[in-house]
Short mmCIF file of C-alpha atoms and ligand atoms in Angstrom, two decimals:
data_model
loop_
_atom_site.label_atom_id
_atom_site.label_comp_id
_atom_site.label_asym_id
_atom_site.label_seq_id
_atom_site.Cartn_x
_atom_site.Cartn_y
_atom_site.Cartn_z
CA UNK A 221 -28.03 6.85 25.46
CA UNK A 222 -24.62 5.26 26.68
CA UNK A 223 -25.05 1.61 26.96
CA UNK A 224 -22.62 0.01 29.22
CA UNK A 225 -21.17 -1.77 26.17
CA UNK A 226 -20.53 1.32 24.33
CA UNK A 227 -18.94 2.84 27.29
CA UNK A 228 -16.47 -0.01 27.62
CA UNK A 229 -15.63 0.37 23.91
CA UNK A 230 -15.27 4.15 24.30
CA UNK A 231 -12.66 3.64 27.30
CA UNK A 232 -10.84 0.79 25.32
CA UNK A 233 -10.60 3.31 22.32
CA UNK A 234 -9.32 6.17 24.50
CA UNK A 235 -6.71 4.00 26.09
CA UNK A 236 -5.43 2.66 22.66
CA UNK A 237 -5.29 6.31 21.68
CA UNK A 238 -3.35 7.29 24.75
CA UNK A 239 -0.96 4.42 24.11
CA UNK A 240 -0.59 5.72 20.55
CA UNK A 241 0.21 9.32 21.52
CA UNK A 242 2.51 8.37 24.11
CA UNK A 243 4.40 5.88 21.78
CA UNK A 244 4.49 8.65 19.14
CA UNK A 245 5.97 11.02 21.52
CA UNK A 246 8.61 8.76 22.85
CA UNK A 247 10.66 7.18 20.08
CA UNK A 248 13.87 6.03 21.73
CA UNK A 249 15.46 3.75 19.27
CA UNK A 250 18.36 4.79 17.06
CA UNK A 251 18.90 8.46 17.57
CA UNK A 252 22.83 7.81 17.24
CA UNK A 253 23.02 8.01 13.60
CA UNK A 254 23.49 11.48 12.00
CA UNK A 255 20.47 12.89 10.11
CA UNK A 256 22.24 15.68 8.47
CA UNK A 257 21.97 14.20 5.01
CA UNK A 258 18.24 13.57 5.37
CA UNK A 259 17.77 17.12 6.53
CA UNK A 260 19.51 18.43 3.48
CA UNK A 261 17.00 16.47 1.43
CA UNK A 262 13.88 17.53 3.17
CA UNK A 263 11.05 18.55 1.02
CA UNK A 264 10.79 22.27 0.57
CA UNK A 265 7.31 22.94 2.00
CA UNK A 266 4.74 24.72 -0.51
CA UNK A 267 2.52 26.74 1.74
CA UNK A 268 0.38 27.73 -1.24
CA UNK A 269 -0.08 24.10 -2.30
CA UNK A 270 -3.02 21.98 -1.74
CA UNK A 271 -2.97 18.18 -1.83
CA UNK A 272 -3.53 17.28 -5.47
CA UNK A 273 -6.64 15.28 -4.72
CA UNK A 274 -8.51 18.52 -3.85
CA UNK A 275 -8.60 19.24 -7.54
CA UNK A 276 -10.99 16.66 -8.95
CA UNK A 277 -10.11 14.48 -11.95
CA UNK A 278 -10.70 16.52 -15.09
CA UNK A 279 -13.99 16.06 -16.78
CA UNK A 280 -12.16 14.94 -19.96
CA UNK A 281 -11.36 11.75 -18.20
CA UNK A 282 -14.96 10.80 -17.28
CA UNK A 283 -16.82 8.53 -19.81
CA UNK A 284 -20.25 8.96 -18.14
CA UNK A 285 -22.81 5.90 -18.13
CA UNK A 286 -21.94 2.84 -20.12
CA UNK A 287 -24.14 3.87 -23.01
CA UNK A 288 -21.91 6.76 -23.63
CA UNK A 289 -18.68 7.14 -24.92
CA UNK A 290 -16.61 3.92 -25.81
CA UNK A 291 -13.01 3.51 -24.28
CA UNK A 292 -10.64 5.12 -26.73
CA UNK A 293 -7.31 5.16 -24.86
CA UNK A 294 -5.68 2.71 -22.44
CA UNK A 295 -2.48 2.39 -20.41
CA UNK A 296 0.21 -0.09 -20.25
CA UNK A 297 -1.32 -1.76 -17.02
CA UNK A 298 -2.52 -4.83 -15.27
CA UNK A 299 -4.19 -6.00 -12.03
CA UNK A 300 -1.97 -7.93 -9.66
CA UNK A 301 -3.47 -10.56 -7.38
CA UNK A 302 -1.10 -12.57 -5.16
CA UNK A 303 -3.12 -15.34 -3.52
CA UNK A 304 -3.26 -18.91 -2.20
CA UNK A 305 -5.45 -21.49 -3.67
CA UNK A 306 -7.42 -21.45 -0.47
CA UNK A 307 -8.06 -17.80 -0.85
CA UNK A 308 -10.32 -18.33 -3.85
CA UNK A 309 -13.76 -17.43 -2.21
CA UNK A 310 -12.38 -14.08 -1.21
CA UNK A 311 -10.61 -13.66 -4.42
CA UNK A 312 -13.90 -13.89 -6.56
CA UNK A 313 -15.76 -11.46 -4.14
CA UNK A 314 -12.99 -8.89 -4.78
CA UNK A 315 -12.68 -9.47 -8.55
CA UNK A 316 -16.42 -9.66 -9.28
CA UNK A 317 -16.58 -6.13 -7.64
CA UNK A 318 -13.70 -4.86 -9.68
CA UNK A 319 -15.52 -6.21 -12.81
CA UNK A 320 -18.67 -4.65 -12.09
CA UNK A 321 -17.46 -1.29 -10.89
CA UNK A 322 -14.80 -0.67 -13.47
CA UNK A 323 -13.19 -3.51 -15.51
CA UNK A 324 -15.99 -4.85 -17.55
CA UNK A 325 -15.78 -1.65 -19.41
CA UNK A 326 -12.06 -1.00 -19.22
CA UNK A 327 -10.88 -4.54 -19.78
CA UNK A 328 -7.52 -4.53 -18.14
CA UNK A 329 -5.82 -7.82 -17.78
CA UNK A 330 -5.30 -9.76 -14.49
CA UNK A 331 -1.99 -11.38 -13.22
CA UNK A 332 -2.33 -13.98 -10.53
CA UNK A 333 0.76 -14.88 -8.58
CA UNK A 334 1.33 -17.79 -6.23
CA UNK A 335 4.27 -19.60 -4.63
CA UNK A 336 2.42 -22.81 -5.49
CA UNK A 337 0.56 -23.74 -8.92
CA UNK A 338 -2.96 -22.60 -9.08
CA UNK A 339 -5.48 -25.34 -9.16
CA UNK A 340 -7.76 -26.14 -12.08
CA UNK A 341 -10.74 -24.97 -9.80
CA UNK A 342 -9.12 -21.63 -8.92
CA UNK A 343 -8.46 -20.90 -12.57
CA UNK A 344 -11.84 -21.95 -13.70
CA UNK A 345 -13.60 -19.67 -11.04
CA UNK A 346 -11.66 -16.46 -11.73
CA UNK A 347 -11.73 -17.02 -15.50
CA UNK A 348 -15.48 -17.31 -15.50
CA UNK A 349 -15.78 -13.79 -14.00
CA UNK A 350 -14.23 -11.62 -16.78
CA UNK A 351 -13.62 -11.36 -20.42
CA UNK A 352 -10.28 -9.80 -20.05
CA UNK A 353 -7.06 -11.73 -20.38
CA UNK A 354 -5.73 -13.76 -17.24
CA UNK A 355 -2.37 -15.02 -16.74
CA UNK A 356 -1.46 -17.35 -13.87
CA UNK A 357 2.26 -17.04 -12.67
CA UNK A 358 4.56 -19.20 -10.31
CA UNK A 359 6.75 -17.36 -8.01
CA UNK A 360 10.41 -18.42 -8.35
CA UNK A 361 11.58 -20.07 -5.24
CA UNK A 362 14.21 -17.51 -4.27
CA UNK A 363 11.78 -14.75 -4.65
CA UNK A 364 9.39 -16.30 -1.84
CA UNK A 365 11.15 -18.44 0.69
CA UNK A 366 13.40 -17.40 3.63
CA UNK A 367 16.82 -16.87 2.15
CA UNK A 368 19.78 -19.23 3.36
CA UNK A 369 21.60 -16.10 4.76
CA UNK A 370 18.96 -15.65 7.58
CA UNK A 371 19.96 -17.00 10.87
CA UNK A 372 16.96 -19.25 11.55
CA UNK A 373 17.64 -19.50 15.19
CA UNK A 374 17.70 -15.85 15.59
CA UNK A 375 14.52 -15.57 13.44
CA UNK A 376 12.64 -18.15 15.57
CA UNK A 377 13.53 -16.40 18.67
CA UNK A 378 11.98 -13.23 17.41
CA UNK A 379 8.98 -14.97 16.27
CA UNK A 380 8.48 -16.56 19.54
CA UNK A 381 8.94 -13.28 21.30
CA UNK A 382 6.29 -11.72 19.09
CA UNK A 383 3.81 -14.55 19.61
CA UNK A 384 4.18 -13.97 23.29
CA UNK A 385 3.52 -10.27 22.78
CA UNK A 386 0.51 -10.91 20.55
CA UNK A 387 1.98 -9.14 17.51
CA UNK A 388 -0.24 -9.67 14.60
CA UNK A 389 1.14 -12.55 12.40
CA UNK A 390 4.16 -12.37 14.58
CA UNK A 391 4.73 -16.12 14.44
CA UNK A 392 4.00 -16.59 10.78
CA UNK A 393 6.88 -17.16 8.40
CA UNK A 394 4.69 -17.31 5.27
CA UNK A 395 3.38 -13.89 6.14
CA UNK A 396 7.00 -12.70 6.29
CA UNK A 397 7.64 -14.37 2.82
CA UNK A 398 4.61 -12.74 1.60
CA UNK A 399 5.74 -9.31 2.93
CA UNK A 400 9.32 -9.68 1.55
CA UNK A 401 7.92 -10.69 -2.02
CA UNK A 402 5.61 -7.68 -2.20
CA UNK A 403 8.33 -5.39 -1.01
CA UNK A 404 11.07 -6.42 -3.41
CA UNK A 405 10.10 -9.14 -5.96
CA UNK A 406 6.36 -9.18 -7.20
CA UNK A 407 7.42 -6.36 -9.95
CA UNK A 408 10.44 -8.65 -11.05
CA UNK A 409 8.09 -11.44 -12.02
CA UNK A 410 8.38 -12.19 -15.55
CA UNK A 411 4.54 -11.89 -16.33
CA UNK A 412 4.73 -8.31 -14.99
CA UNK A 413 7.77 -7.46 -17.30
CA UNK A 414 5.20 -6.46 -20.14
CA UNK A 415 3.60 -3.67 -18.06
CA UNK A 416 4.32 -0.26 -16.66
CA UNK A 417 1.46 0.24 -14.14
CA UNK A 418 -0.31 -2.28 -11.63
CA UNK A 419 -3.35 -2.16 -9.47
CA UNK A 420 -2.99 -4.47 -6.54
CA UNK A 421 -5.99 -6.40 -5.32
CA UNK A 422 -6.62 -8.62 -2.24
CA UNK A 423 -9.14 -11.27 -1.30
CA UNK A 424 -12.33 -10.04 0.43
CA UNK A 425 -12.11 -6.38 -0.28
CA UNK A 426 -14.79 -4.00 -1.39
CA UNK A 427 -15.12 -1.45 -4.23
CA UNK A 428 -18.10 0.86 -3.36
CA UNK A 429 -18.35 3.15 -6.46
CA UNK A 430 -18.76 3.13 -10.16
CA UNK A 431 -15.43 4.28 -11.47
CA UNK A 432 -16.09 5.87 -15.05
CA UNK A 433 -12.56 7.04 -15.64
CA UNK A 434 -9.19 5.10 -15.95
CA UNK A 435 -6.84 5.69 -12.82
CA UNK A 436 -4.06 4.30 -14.82
CA UNK A 437 -4.31 7.22 -17.28
CA UNK A 438 -4.11 9.71 -14.41
CA UNK A 439 -0.94 7.88 -13.30
CA UNK A 440 0.42 7.98 -16.80
CA UNK A 441 -0.69 11.47 -17.90
CA UNK A 442 0.57 13.04 -14.56
CA UNK A 443 3.64 10.82 -13.97
CA UNK A 444 2.27 9.43 -10.71
CA UNK A 445 4.06 6.48 -9.18
CA UNK A 446 2.13 5.65 -6.30
CA UNK A 447 -1.62 5.79 -5.58
CA UNK A 448 -3.47 4.93 -2.17
CA UNK A 449 -6.94 5.10 -0.55
CA UNK A 450 -6.06 4.49 3.09
CA UNK A 451 -3.08 5.40 5.30
CA UNK A 452 -2.34 4.64 8.92
CA UNK A 453 0.49 3.95 11.41
CA UNK A 454 2.24 0.72 11.38
CA UNK A 455 2.62 -1.46 14.66
CA UNK A 456 5.94 -0.50 16.36
CA UNK A 457 6.72 -4.01 17.30
CA UNK A 458 6.91 -5.13 13.73
CA UNK A 459 9.56 -2.43 12.65
CA UNK A 460 11.69 -1.58 15.72
CA UNK A 461 14.95 -0.96 13.62
CA UNK A 462 13.45 -0.24 10.21
CA UNK A 463 14.02 3.41 10.58
CA UNK A 464 17.60 3.08 11.50
CA UNK A 465 18.09 1.17 8.47
CA UNK A 466 16.44 3.86 6.21
CA UNK A 467 18.64 6.37 7.76
CA UNK A 468 21.79 4.39 7.24
CA UNK A 469 20.77 4.05 3.63
CA UNK A 470 19.78 7.67 2.91
CA UNK A 471 22.90 8.73 4.66
CA UNK A 472 25.16 6.61 2.51
CA UNK A 473 23.04 7.50 -0.59
CA UNK A 474 22.01 11.08 -0.34
CA UNK A 475 22.04 11.40 -4.31
CA UNK A 476 19.22 8.80 -4.45
CA UNK A 477 16.86 10.88 -2.39
CA UNK A 478 14.41 13.05 -4.21
CA UNK A 479 14.90 16.60 -3.10
CA UNK A 480 11.01 17.36 -3.48
CA UNK A 481 10.16 14.33 -1.39
CA UNK A 482 7.32 13.58 1.03
CA UNK A 483 9.53 13.08 4.23
CA UNK A 484 7.07 15.04 6.25
CA UNK A 485 4.35 12.21 5.71
CA UNK A 486 6.85 9.78 7.41
CA UNK A 487 8.51 11.96 10.11
CA UNK A 488 7.46 14.80 12.37
CA UNK A 489 10.90 15.91 13.26
CA UNK A 490 12.63 16.07 9.88
CA UNK A 491 13.64 12.56 9.65
CA UNK A 492 14.86 11.93 13.00
CA UNK A 493 12.18 9.48 13.92
CA UNK A 494 9.50 7.57 12.06
CA UNK A 495 5.90 8.41 12.89
CA UNK A 496 4.97 4.99 11.37
CA UNK A 497 2.57 6.45 8.95
CA UNK A 498 2.32 4.33 5.74
CA UNK A 499 -0.05 3.78 2.85
CA UNK A 500 -2.06 0.69 3.32
CA UNK A 501 -0.67 -1.52 0.63
CA UNK A 502 -3.44 -3.95 0.17
CA UNK A 503 -4.69 -1.22 -2.14
CA UNK A 504 -2.08 0.07 -4.45
CA UNK A 505 -2.10 1.61 -7.99
CA UNK A 506 1.67 2.24 -8.88
CA UNK A 507 4.44 2.35 -11.42
CA UNK A 508 6.37 -0.92 -11.62
CA UNK A 509 9.24 0.84 -13.25
CA UNK A 510 9.57 3.09 -10.22
CA UNK A 511 10.14 -0.11 -8.10
CA UNK A 512 12.43 -1.33 -10.73
CA UNK A 513 14.40 1.89 -10.74
CA UNK A 514 17.89 2.33 -9.11
CA UNK A 515 16.83 4.12 -6.00
CA UNK A 516 14.21 1.62 -4.82
CA UNK A 517 16.21 -1.48 -5.91
CA UNK A 518 19.16 -0.34 -3.95
CA UNK A 519 17.03 0.40 -1.13
CA UNK A 520 15.23 -2.98 -1.07
CA UNK A 521 18.44 -4.79 -1.36
CA UNK A 522 20.01 -2.93 1.54
CA UNK A 523 16.90 -3.70 3.67
CA UNK A 524 16.90 -7.41 2.65
CA UNK A 525 20.74 -7.58 3.55
CA UNK A 526 19.71 -6.23 7.19
CA UNK A 527 17.30 -9.33 7.51
CA UNK A 528 14.46 -7.39 9.14
CA UNK A 529 11.90 -9.11 7.02
CA UNK A 530 12.52 -12.19 9.37
CA UNK A 531 14.29 -10.88 12.41
CA UNK A 532 11.37 -8.49 12.80
CA UNK A 533 8.36 -8.46 10.72
CA UNK A 534 8.88 -5.62 8.27
CA UNK A 535 5.65 -5.06 6.19
CA UNK A 536 5.60 -4.22 2.47
CA UNK A 537 3.31 -1.40 3.37
CA UNK A 538 5.99 0.70 5.41
CA UNK A 539 8.83 -0.31 2.81
CA UNK A 540 6.79 0.80 -0.07
CA UNK A 541 5.57 3.88 1.56
CA UNK A 542 9.05 4.94 2.71
CA UNK A 543 10.37 4.23 -0.69
CA UNK A 544 7.67 6.17 -2.55
CA UNK A 545 7.82 9.11 -0.06
CA UNK A 546 11.74 9.39 -0.28
CA UNK A 547 12.46 8.50 -4.00
CA UNK A 548 9.63 10.08 -5.74
CA UNK A 549 8.34 13.81 -5.86
CA UNK A 550 5.50 14.33 -3.37
CA UNK A 551 3.26 15.18 -6.15
CA UNK A 552 3.73 11.73 -7.63
CA UNK A 553 1.92 10.12 -4.77
CA UNK A 554 -1.76 10.32 -5.36
CA UNK A 555 -4.70 9.86 -3.10
CA UNK A 556 -7.45 8.34 -4.98
CA UNK A 557 -10.26 10.23 -3.33
CA UNK A 558 -13.14 8.97 -5.57
CA UNK A 559 -12.30 5.26 -5.19
CA UNK A 560 -14.51 3.85 -2.50
CA UNK A 561 -12.77 1.15 -0.84
CA UNK A 562 -12.69 -1.27 2.21
CA UNK A 563 -10.26 -3.97 3.56
CA UNK A 564 -11.30 -4.87 6.98
CA UNK A 565 -11.46 -3.10 9.29
CA UNK A 566 -11.12 0.28 7.58
CA UNK A 567 -12.81 1.95 4.55
CA UNK A 568 -12.53 5.06 2.49
CA UNK A 569 -15.86 6.27 1.47
CA UNK A 570 -15.75 9.22 -1.06
CA UNK A 571 -17.74 12.27 0.24
CA UNK A 572 -20.32 14.77 -1.25
CA UNK A 573 -20.29 15.10 -5.14
CA UNK A 574 -17.73 12.14 -5.44
CA UNK A 575 -20.17 9.90 -3.69
CA UNK A 576 -23.06 10.80 -5.74
CA UNK A 577 -20.97 10.62 -8.89
CA UNK A 578 -19.73 7.11 -8.24
CA UNK A 579 -23.46 6.00 -6.94
CA UNK A 580 -21.31 4.64 -3.96
CA UNK A 581 -23.04 2.21 -1.48
CA UNK A 582 -20.87 3.04 1.49
CA UNK A 583 -22.33 5.26 4.31
CA UNK A 584 -20.72 8.71 3.94
CA UNK A 585 -20.34 8.88 7.84
CA UNK A 586 -18.31 5.77 7.80
CA UNK A 587 -14.91 7.12 6.42
CA UNK A 588 -11.57 6.83 7.56
CA UNK A 589 -9.97 9.76 6.11
CA UNK A 590 -9.79 12.05 9.13
CA UNK A 591 -10.43 9.41 11.92
CA UNK A 592 -7.90 9.93 14.77
CA UNK A 593 -5.97 6.63 13.61
CA UNK A 594 -5.66 7.84 9.96
CA UNK A 595 -2.45 9.44 8.45
CA UNK A 596 -4.26 11.30 5.78
CA UNK A 597 -3.66 14.67 7.65
CA UNK A 598 0.06 13.83 7.40
CA UNK A 599 -0.28 13.42 3.60
CA UNK A 600 -2.20 16.66 3.48
CA UNK A 601 0.59 18.32 5.54
CA UNK A 602 3.16 17.31 2.84
CA UNK A 603 1.54 19.86 0.70
CA UNK A 604 0.34 22.41 3.20
CA UNK A 605 2.59 22.40 6.20
CA UNK A 606 4.97 25.37 6.78
CA UNK A 607 8.78 24.82 6.22
CA UNK A 608 10.49 23.17 9.14
N1 GDP B 860 0.50 -17.25 -2.52
C1 GDP B 860 0.31 -16.70 -1.28
N2 GDP B 860 -0.32 -15.84 -1.11
C2 GDP B 860 -0.49 -15.14 0.20
C3 GDP B 860 0.17 -15.86 1.30
N3 GDP B 860 0.03 -15.16 2.52
C4 GDP B 860 -0.86 -14.15 2.00
N4 GDP B 860 -1.09 -14.13 0.81
C5 GDP B 860 -1.72 -13.03 -0.10
O1 GDP B 860 -1.06 -11.78 0.26
C6 GDP B 860 -2.08 -10.73 0.44
C7 GDP B 860 -1.98 -10.27 1.84
O2 GDP B 860 -2.43 -11.42 2.80
P1 GDP B 860 -3.61 -11.25 3.85
O3 GDP B 860 -3.84 -12.56 4.40
O4 GDP B 860 -4.78 -10.47 3.15
O5 GDP B 860 -2.91 -10.28 4.83
P2 GDP B 860 -3.60 -8.84 5.59
O6 GDP B 860 -4.40 -8.16 4.58
O7 GDP B 860 -2.18 -8.19 6.03
O8 GDP B 860 -4.28 -9.50 6.78
C8 GDP B 860 -3.41 -11.49 0.17
O9 GDP B 860 -3.62 -11.24 -1.21
C9 GDP B 860 -3.29 -12.92 0.30
O10 GDP B 860 -3.99 -13.62 -0.60
C10 GDP B 860 0.92 -17.18 1.11
O11 GDP B 860 1.40 -17.92 1.95
N5 GDP B 860 0.89 -17.43 -0.28
C1 NAG B 861 10.06 6.86 27.12
O1 NAG B 861 10.95 5.82 27.07
C2 NAG B 861 11.97 5.88 28.16
C3 NAG B 861 13.06 4.91 27.93
O2 NAG B 861 12.56 3.66 27.40
C4 NAG B 861 11.06 5.59 29.43
O3 NAG B 861 11.94 5.51 30.55
C5 NAG B 861 9.95 6.48 29.80
O4 NAG B 861 9.18 6.19 30.82
C6 NAG B 861 9.12 6.64 28.40
N1 NAG B 861 8.06 7.69 28.44
C7 NAG B 861 6.77 7.62 28.16
C8 NAG B 861 5.90 8.70 28.19
O5 NAG B 861 6.44 6.44 27.66
C1 NAG B 862 4.82 -1.38 -21.23
O1 NAG B 862 5.66 -1.15 -20.24
C2 NAG B 862 6.89 -2.05 -20.05
C3 NAG B 862 7.64 -1.51 -18.80
O2 NAG B 862 7.97 -0.13 -18.95
C4 NAG B 862 7.73 -1.87 -21.37
O3 NAG B 862 8.75 -2.73 -21.27
C5 NAG B 862 6.78 -2.32 -22.48
O4 NAG B 862 7.38 -2.08 -23.66
C6 NAG B 862 5.50 -1.44 -22.51
N1 NAG B 862 4.68 -1.83 -23.54
C7 NAG B 862 4.03 -1.11 -24.33
C8 NAG B 862 2.99 -1.62 -25.33
O5 NAG B 862 4.28 0.27 -24.33
MG1 MG B 863 -5.70 -8.59 3.29
#
């Protein structure tokens, strides 16, 4: 039965879908710049290829139930958790699940970061949840706050306009600080210098499945640089000039673009326009040295100079996604198919054998992977699409 409420919801969903399709087919900004350099560096398509996740993680990585094999091998890795003191109740929800599903067995350390000192109460509550080492770090002033080089009058005008247009977090300076920090600074923090891999966690997320293998070892053994579970398009209003800046950068630095890249995840027309697909960065398992490397460092500095973190509201998700897609090989971006994960309002729920193996508590039918608003099909297309 179609209740009136369901009918209204369906119509709203269809309208949003229509808007999305129209806006996708009508990119008008910034067609002026030459794209020849990007075209030269388009990923060669591999028709034979399948996305790497279609091949499940090898049996040798699985440890089985906790009564079985002890953990004999670990990666150089840590969790990274950026949070405010006021986030504590959501922080413990996420961390308790991470401990129960994975880390009480694997014992990776946690690094907590904040631009203000963590309170004794915050430290006590998270320390009680784990036997693994925990470090609490203060973010250096210049890595967090709006730089002096930003014209505050211009930035404010843009924020006010976004508020008027109901852009999510459009009026927030702290949110912009956070996006810029996550884009270009977290991996520079002194507490992260000791590590090569990180797993980012946010407050109030859910981990649905037992994980009896170490995803960091997959990263290390297969030389992956970026792992995700959910992908979707970014809001146009937050990044109107981001793609122009990206093209300007790649045109000026073609040698930094990886020839075997994942451009077709980002663009449906060979780099001319951005389809706004990005990996949802509230979940990330990544290589810190990749962010610290020459290509991404120069890329971030270039973007930072443009001021779009403040004059617009560039998010760390599109910035990381574009960086990983253009400066790494496509096979180095990994979809963690067997990690069940939710950050409101979307979730990835492993299907079939993976669901059973992980004893997942999400409903298999509630899975974002091939919903219309998901970009996973574009990720698949990177490996299967015919050559442009
Ligand atoms: N220290 C600190 N952390 C923040 C601040 N704003 C957001 N965060 C953290 O940054 C991450 C993203 O923020 P969140 O509110 O979850 O944004 P959303 O997921 O995009 O809605 C979370 O880990 C927050 O705890 C801030 O002003 N200070
Ligand atoms: C596309 O953008 C142009 C210029 O902004 C506008 O005139 C046109 O109506 C738009 N078309 C669609 C389908 O949105
Ligand atoms: C861990 O990785 C970091 C960054 O690559 C490196 O500096 C450090 O020496 C590594 N530690 C170990 C024990 O390998
Ligand atoms: Mg969040």
